[in-house]
Tab-separated table of N, CA and C in Angstrom:
chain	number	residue	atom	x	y	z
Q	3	UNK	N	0.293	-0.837	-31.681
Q	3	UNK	CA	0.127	-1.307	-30.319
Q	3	UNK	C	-1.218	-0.820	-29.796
Q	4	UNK	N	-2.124	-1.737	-29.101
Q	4	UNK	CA	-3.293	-1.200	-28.414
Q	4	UNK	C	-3.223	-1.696	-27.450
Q	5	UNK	N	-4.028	-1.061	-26.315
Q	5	UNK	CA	-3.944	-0.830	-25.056
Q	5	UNK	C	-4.932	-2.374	-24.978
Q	6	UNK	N	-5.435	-3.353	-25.628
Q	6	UNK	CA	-6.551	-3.768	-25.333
Q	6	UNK	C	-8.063	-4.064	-25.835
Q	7	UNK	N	-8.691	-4.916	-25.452
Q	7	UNK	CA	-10.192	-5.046	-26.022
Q	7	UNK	C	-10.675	-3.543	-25.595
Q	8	UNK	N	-11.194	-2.962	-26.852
Q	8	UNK	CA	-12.115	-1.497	-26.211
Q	8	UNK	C	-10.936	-0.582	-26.302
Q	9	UNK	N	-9.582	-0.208	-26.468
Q	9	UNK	CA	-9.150	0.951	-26.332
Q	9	UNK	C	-8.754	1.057	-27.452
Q	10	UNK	N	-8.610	2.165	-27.677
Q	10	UNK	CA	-8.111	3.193	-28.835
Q	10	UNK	C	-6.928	3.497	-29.028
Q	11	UNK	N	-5.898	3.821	-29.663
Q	11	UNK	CA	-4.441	4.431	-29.782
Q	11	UNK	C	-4.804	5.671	-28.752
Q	12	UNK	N	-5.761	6.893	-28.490
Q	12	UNK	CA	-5.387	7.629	-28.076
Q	12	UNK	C	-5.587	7.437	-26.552
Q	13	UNK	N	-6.319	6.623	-26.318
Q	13	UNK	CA	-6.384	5.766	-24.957
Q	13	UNK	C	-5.171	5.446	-24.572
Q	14	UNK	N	-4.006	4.902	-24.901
Q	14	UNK	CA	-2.497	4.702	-24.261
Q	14	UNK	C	-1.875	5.681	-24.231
Q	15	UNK	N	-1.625	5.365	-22.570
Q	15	UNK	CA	-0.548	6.735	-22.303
Q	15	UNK	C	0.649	6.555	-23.002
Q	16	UNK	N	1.523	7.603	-23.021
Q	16	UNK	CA	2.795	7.339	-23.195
Q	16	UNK	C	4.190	6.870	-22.314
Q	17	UNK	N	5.011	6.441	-22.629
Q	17	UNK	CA	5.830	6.497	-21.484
Q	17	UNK	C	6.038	7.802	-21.069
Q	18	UNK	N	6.541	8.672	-21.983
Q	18	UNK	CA	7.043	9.750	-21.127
Q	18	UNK	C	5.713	9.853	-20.161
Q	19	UNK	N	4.715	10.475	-20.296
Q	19	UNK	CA	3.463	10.575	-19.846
Q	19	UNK	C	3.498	9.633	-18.248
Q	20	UNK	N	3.529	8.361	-18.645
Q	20	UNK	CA	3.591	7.249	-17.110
Q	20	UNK	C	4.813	7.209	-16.465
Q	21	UNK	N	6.154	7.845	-17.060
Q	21	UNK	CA	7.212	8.738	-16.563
Q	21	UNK	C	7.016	9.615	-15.538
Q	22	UNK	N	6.539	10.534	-16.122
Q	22	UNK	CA	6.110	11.787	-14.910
Q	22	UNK	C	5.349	11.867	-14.113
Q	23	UNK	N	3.774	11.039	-14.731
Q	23	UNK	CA	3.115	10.670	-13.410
Q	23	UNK	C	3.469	10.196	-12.216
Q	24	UNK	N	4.518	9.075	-12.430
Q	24	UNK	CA	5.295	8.369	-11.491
Q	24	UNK	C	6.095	9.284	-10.473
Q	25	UNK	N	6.968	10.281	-11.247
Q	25	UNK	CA	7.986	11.283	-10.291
Q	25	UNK	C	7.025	12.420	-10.043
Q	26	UNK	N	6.012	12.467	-10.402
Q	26	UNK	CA	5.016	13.674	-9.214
Q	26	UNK	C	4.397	12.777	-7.712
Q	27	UNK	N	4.257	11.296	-8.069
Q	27	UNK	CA	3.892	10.902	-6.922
Q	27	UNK	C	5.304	10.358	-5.887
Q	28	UNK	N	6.494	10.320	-6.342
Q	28	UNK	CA	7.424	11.104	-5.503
Q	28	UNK	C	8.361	9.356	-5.557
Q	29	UNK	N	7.863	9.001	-6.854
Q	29	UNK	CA	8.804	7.596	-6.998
Q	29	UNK	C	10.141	8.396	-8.235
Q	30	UNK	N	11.079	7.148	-8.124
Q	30	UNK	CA	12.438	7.576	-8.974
Q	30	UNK	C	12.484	6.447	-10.019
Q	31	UNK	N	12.452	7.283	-11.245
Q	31	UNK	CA	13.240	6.571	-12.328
Q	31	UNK	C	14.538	5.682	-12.358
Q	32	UNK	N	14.616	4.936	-12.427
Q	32	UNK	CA	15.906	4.481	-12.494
Q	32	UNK	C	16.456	3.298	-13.581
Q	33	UNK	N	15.517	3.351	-14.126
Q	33	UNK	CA	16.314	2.794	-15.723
Q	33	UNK	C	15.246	3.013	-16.821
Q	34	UNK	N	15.352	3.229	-17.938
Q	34	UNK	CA	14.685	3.113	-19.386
Q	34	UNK	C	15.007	2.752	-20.365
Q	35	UNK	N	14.404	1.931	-20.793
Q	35	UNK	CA	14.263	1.287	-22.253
Q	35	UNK	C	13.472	1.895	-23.192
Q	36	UNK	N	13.993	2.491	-24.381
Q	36	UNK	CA	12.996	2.814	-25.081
Q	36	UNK	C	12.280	1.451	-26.684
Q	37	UNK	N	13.018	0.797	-26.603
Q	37	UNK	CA	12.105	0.259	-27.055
Q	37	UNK	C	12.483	-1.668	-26.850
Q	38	UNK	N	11.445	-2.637	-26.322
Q	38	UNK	CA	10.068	-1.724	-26.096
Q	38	UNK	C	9.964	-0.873	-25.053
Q	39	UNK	N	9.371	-0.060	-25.062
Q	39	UNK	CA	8.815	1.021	-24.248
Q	39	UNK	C	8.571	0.584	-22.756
Q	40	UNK	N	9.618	0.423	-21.924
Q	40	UNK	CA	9.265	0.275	-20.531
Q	40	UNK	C	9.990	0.605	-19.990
Q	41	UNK	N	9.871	1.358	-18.329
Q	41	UNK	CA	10.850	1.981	-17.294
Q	41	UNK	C	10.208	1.090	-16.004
Q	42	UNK	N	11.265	0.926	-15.292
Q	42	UNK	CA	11.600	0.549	-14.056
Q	42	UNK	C	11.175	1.730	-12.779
Q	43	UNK	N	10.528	1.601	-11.907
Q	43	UNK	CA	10.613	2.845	-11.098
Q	43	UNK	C	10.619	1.964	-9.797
Q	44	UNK	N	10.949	2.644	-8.780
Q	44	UNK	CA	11.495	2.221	-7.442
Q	44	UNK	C	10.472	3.924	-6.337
Q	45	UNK	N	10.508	3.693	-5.418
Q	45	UNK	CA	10.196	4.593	-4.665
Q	45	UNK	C	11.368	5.372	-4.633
Q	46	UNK	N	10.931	6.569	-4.636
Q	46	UNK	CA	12.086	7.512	-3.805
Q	46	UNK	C	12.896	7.469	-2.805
Q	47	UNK	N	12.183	7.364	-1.926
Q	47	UNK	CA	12.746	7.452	-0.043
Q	47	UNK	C	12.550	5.837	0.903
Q	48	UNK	N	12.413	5.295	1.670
Q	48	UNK	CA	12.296	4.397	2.296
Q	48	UNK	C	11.494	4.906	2.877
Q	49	UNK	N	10.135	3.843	3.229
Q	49	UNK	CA	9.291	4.692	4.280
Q	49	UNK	C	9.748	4.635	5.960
Q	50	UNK	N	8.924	5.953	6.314
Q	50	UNK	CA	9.641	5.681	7.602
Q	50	UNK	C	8.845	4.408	8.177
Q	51	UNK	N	9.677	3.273	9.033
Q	51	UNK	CA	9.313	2.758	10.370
Q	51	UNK	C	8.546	3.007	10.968
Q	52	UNK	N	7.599	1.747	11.467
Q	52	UNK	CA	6.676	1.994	12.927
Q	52	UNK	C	7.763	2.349	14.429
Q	53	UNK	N	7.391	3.078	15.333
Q	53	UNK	CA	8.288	3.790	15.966
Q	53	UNK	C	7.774	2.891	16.993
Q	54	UNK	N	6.280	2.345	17.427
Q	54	UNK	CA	5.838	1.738	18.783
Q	54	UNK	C	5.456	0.498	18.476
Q	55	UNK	N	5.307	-0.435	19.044
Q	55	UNK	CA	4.909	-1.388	18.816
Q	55	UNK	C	3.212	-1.823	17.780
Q	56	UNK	N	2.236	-1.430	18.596
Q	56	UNK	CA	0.975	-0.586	18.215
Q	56	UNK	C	1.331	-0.165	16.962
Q	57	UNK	N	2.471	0.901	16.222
Q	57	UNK	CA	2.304	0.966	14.945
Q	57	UNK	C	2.518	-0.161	14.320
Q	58	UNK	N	3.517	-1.175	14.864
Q	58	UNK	CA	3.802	-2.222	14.169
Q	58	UNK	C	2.699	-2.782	13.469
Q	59	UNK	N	2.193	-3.517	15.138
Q	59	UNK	CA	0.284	-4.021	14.810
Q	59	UNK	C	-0.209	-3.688	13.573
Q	60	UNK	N	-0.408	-2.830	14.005
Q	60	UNK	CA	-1.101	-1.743	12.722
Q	60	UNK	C	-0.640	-1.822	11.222
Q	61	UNK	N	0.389	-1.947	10.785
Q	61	UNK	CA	0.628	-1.870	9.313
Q	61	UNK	C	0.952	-3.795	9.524
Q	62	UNK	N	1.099	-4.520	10.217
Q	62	UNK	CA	1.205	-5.957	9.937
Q	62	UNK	C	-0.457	-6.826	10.166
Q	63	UNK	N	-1.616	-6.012	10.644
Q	63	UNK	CA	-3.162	-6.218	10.521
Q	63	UNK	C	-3.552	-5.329	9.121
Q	64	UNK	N	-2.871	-4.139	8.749
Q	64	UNK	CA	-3.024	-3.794	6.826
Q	64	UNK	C	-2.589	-4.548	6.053
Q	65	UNK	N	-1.638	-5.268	6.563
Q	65	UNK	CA	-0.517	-6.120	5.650
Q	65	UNK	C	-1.805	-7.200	5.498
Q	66	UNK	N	-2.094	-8.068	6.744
Q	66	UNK	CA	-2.774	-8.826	6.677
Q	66	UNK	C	-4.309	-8.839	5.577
Q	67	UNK	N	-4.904	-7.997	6.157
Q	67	UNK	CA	-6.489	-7.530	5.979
Q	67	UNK	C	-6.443	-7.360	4.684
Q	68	UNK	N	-5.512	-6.072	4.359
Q	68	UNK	CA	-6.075	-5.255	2.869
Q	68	UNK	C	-4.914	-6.147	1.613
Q	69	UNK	N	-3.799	-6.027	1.795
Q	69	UNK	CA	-2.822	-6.974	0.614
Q	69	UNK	C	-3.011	-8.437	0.773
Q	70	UNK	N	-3.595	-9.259	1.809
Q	70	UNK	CA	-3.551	-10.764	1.882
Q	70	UNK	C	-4.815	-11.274	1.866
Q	71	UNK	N	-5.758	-10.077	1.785
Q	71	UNK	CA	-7.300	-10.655	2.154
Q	71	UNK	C	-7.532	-11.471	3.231
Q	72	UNK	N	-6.956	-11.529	4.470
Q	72	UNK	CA	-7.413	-12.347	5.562
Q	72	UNK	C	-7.824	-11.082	6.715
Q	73	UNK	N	-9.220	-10.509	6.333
Q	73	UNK	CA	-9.572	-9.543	7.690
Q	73	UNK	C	-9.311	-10.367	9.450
Q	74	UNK	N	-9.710	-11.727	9.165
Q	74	UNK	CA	-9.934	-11.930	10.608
Q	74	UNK	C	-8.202	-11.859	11.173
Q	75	UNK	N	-7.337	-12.680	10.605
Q	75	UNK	CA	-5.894	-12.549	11.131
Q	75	UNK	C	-5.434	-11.034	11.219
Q	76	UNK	N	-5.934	-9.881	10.524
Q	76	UNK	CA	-5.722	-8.784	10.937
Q	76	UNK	C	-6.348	-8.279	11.945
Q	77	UNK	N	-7.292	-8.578	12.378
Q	77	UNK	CA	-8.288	-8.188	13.265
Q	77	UNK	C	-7.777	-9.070	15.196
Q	78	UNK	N	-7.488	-10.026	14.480
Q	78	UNK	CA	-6.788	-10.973	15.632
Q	78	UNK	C	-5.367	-9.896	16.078
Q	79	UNK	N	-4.672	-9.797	14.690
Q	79	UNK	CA	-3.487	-8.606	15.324
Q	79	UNK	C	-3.478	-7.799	15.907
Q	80	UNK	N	-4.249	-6.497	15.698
Q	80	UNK	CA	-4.945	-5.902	15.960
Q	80	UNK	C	-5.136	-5.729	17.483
Q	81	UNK	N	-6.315	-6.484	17.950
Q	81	UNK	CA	-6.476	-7.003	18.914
Q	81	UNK	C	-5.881	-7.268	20.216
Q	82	UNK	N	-4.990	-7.958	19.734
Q	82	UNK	CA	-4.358	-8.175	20.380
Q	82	UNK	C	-2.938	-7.135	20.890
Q	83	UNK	N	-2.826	-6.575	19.790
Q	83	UNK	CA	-1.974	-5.139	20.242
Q	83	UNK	C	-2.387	-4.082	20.946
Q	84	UNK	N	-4.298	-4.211	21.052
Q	84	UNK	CA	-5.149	-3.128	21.903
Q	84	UNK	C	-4.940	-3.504	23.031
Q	85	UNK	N	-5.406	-4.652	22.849
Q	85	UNK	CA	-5.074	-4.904	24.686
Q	85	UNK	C	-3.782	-4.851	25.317
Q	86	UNK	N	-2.841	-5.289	24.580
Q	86	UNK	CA	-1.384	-4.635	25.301
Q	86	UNK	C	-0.769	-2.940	25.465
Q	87	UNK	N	-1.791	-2.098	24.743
Q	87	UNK	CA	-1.483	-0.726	24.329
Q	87	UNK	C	-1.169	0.041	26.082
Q	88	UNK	N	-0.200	1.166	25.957
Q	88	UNK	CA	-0.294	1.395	27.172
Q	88	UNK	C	-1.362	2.492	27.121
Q	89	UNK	N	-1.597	3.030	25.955
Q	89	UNK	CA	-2.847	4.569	25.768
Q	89	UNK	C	-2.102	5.557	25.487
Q	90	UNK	N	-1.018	5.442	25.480
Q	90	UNK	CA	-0.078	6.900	25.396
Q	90	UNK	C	0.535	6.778	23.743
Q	91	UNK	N	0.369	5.907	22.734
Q	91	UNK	CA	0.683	6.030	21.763
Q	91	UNK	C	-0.127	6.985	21.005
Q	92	UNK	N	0.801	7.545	19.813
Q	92	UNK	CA	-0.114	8.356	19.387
Q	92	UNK	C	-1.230	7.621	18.185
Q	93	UNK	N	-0.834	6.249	17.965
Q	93	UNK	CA	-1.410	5.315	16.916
Q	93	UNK	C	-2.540	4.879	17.359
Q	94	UNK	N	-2.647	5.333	19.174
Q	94	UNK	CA	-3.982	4.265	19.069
Q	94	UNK	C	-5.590	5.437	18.453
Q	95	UNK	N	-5.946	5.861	18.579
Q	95	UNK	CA	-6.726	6.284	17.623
Q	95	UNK	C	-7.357	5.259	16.411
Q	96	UNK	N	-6.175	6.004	15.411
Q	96	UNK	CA	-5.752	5.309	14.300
Q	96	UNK	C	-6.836	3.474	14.252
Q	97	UNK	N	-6.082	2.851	15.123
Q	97	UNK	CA	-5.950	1.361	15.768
Q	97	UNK	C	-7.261	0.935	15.751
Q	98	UNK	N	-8.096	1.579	16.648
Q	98	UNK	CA	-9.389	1.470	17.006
Q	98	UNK	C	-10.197	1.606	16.371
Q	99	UNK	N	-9.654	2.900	15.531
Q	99	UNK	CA	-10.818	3.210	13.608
Q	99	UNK	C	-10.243	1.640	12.914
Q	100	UNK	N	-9.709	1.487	12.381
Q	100	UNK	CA	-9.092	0.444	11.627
Q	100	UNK	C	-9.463	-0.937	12.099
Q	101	UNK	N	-9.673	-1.175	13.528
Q	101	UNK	CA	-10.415	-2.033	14.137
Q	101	UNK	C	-12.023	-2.597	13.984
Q	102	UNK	N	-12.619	-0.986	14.538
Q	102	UNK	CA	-13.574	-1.062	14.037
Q	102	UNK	C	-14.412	-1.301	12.253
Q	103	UNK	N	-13.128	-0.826	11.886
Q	103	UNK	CA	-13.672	-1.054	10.421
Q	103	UNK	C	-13.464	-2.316	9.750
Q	104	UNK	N	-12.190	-3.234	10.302
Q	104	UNK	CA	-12.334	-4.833	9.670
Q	104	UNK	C	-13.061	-5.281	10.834
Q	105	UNK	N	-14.043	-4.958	11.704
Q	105	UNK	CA	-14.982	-5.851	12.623
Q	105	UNK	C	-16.621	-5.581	11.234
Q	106	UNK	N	-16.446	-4.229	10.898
Q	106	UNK	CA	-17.650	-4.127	10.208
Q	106	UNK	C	-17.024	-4.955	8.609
Q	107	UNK	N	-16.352	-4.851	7.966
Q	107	UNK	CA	-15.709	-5.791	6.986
Q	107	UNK	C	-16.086	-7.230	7.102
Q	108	UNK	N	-15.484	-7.632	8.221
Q	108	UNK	CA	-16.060	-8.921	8.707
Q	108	UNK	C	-17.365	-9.332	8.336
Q	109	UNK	N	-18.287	-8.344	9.239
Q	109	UNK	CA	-19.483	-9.000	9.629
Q	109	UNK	C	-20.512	-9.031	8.182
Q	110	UNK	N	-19.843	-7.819	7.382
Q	110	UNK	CA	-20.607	-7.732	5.687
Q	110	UNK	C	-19.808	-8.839	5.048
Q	111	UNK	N	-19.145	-9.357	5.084
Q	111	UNK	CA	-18.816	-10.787	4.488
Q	111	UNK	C	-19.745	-12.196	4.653
């Protein structure tokens, strides 16, 4: 088995190896096959929930921007969640960096 054009046998990890990497970054095993050689992993925990609205914004303008490649519909989200913000969240910070940074995203496109 090779990893590929250009890799070597000692170039492929092992499973056990992509096993444990996996449960140090805090995901769970939950089934294995050993041959062929593949495991299933799932996250550990559920992440927590946006608690304010503004967080919502916020991970549904990431959703948008960074996994869908559409900066401007994130930026429109965004946006539009600033101006409804009351200021007392603790996300807006956050909001405004993230703002500013798909406005500069944008404009280098």
């Amino acid at each position: 088995m090779t990893g590929g054009p250009g890799c070597s046998r000692e170039q492929i990890a092992s499973i056990d190896e992509i096993a444990s990497f996996y449960e140090m970054l805090g995901f769970e095993i939950t089934y294995r096959q050993t041959r062929p050689n593949w495991i299933r992993i799932y996250t550990a925990a559920q992440a927590a929930e946006a608690r304010t609205k503004l967080a919502r914004a916020l991970e549904n303008a990431a959703r948008q921007a960074d996994a869908r490649g559409d900066e401007r519909q994130g930026l429109k989200i965004l946006e539009g969640a600033l101006k409804r913000a009351t200021g007392d969240e603790p996300e807006l910070p956050a909001a405004r960096e993230y703002r500013d940074e798909l406005v500069e995203r944008i404009k280098g496109s």
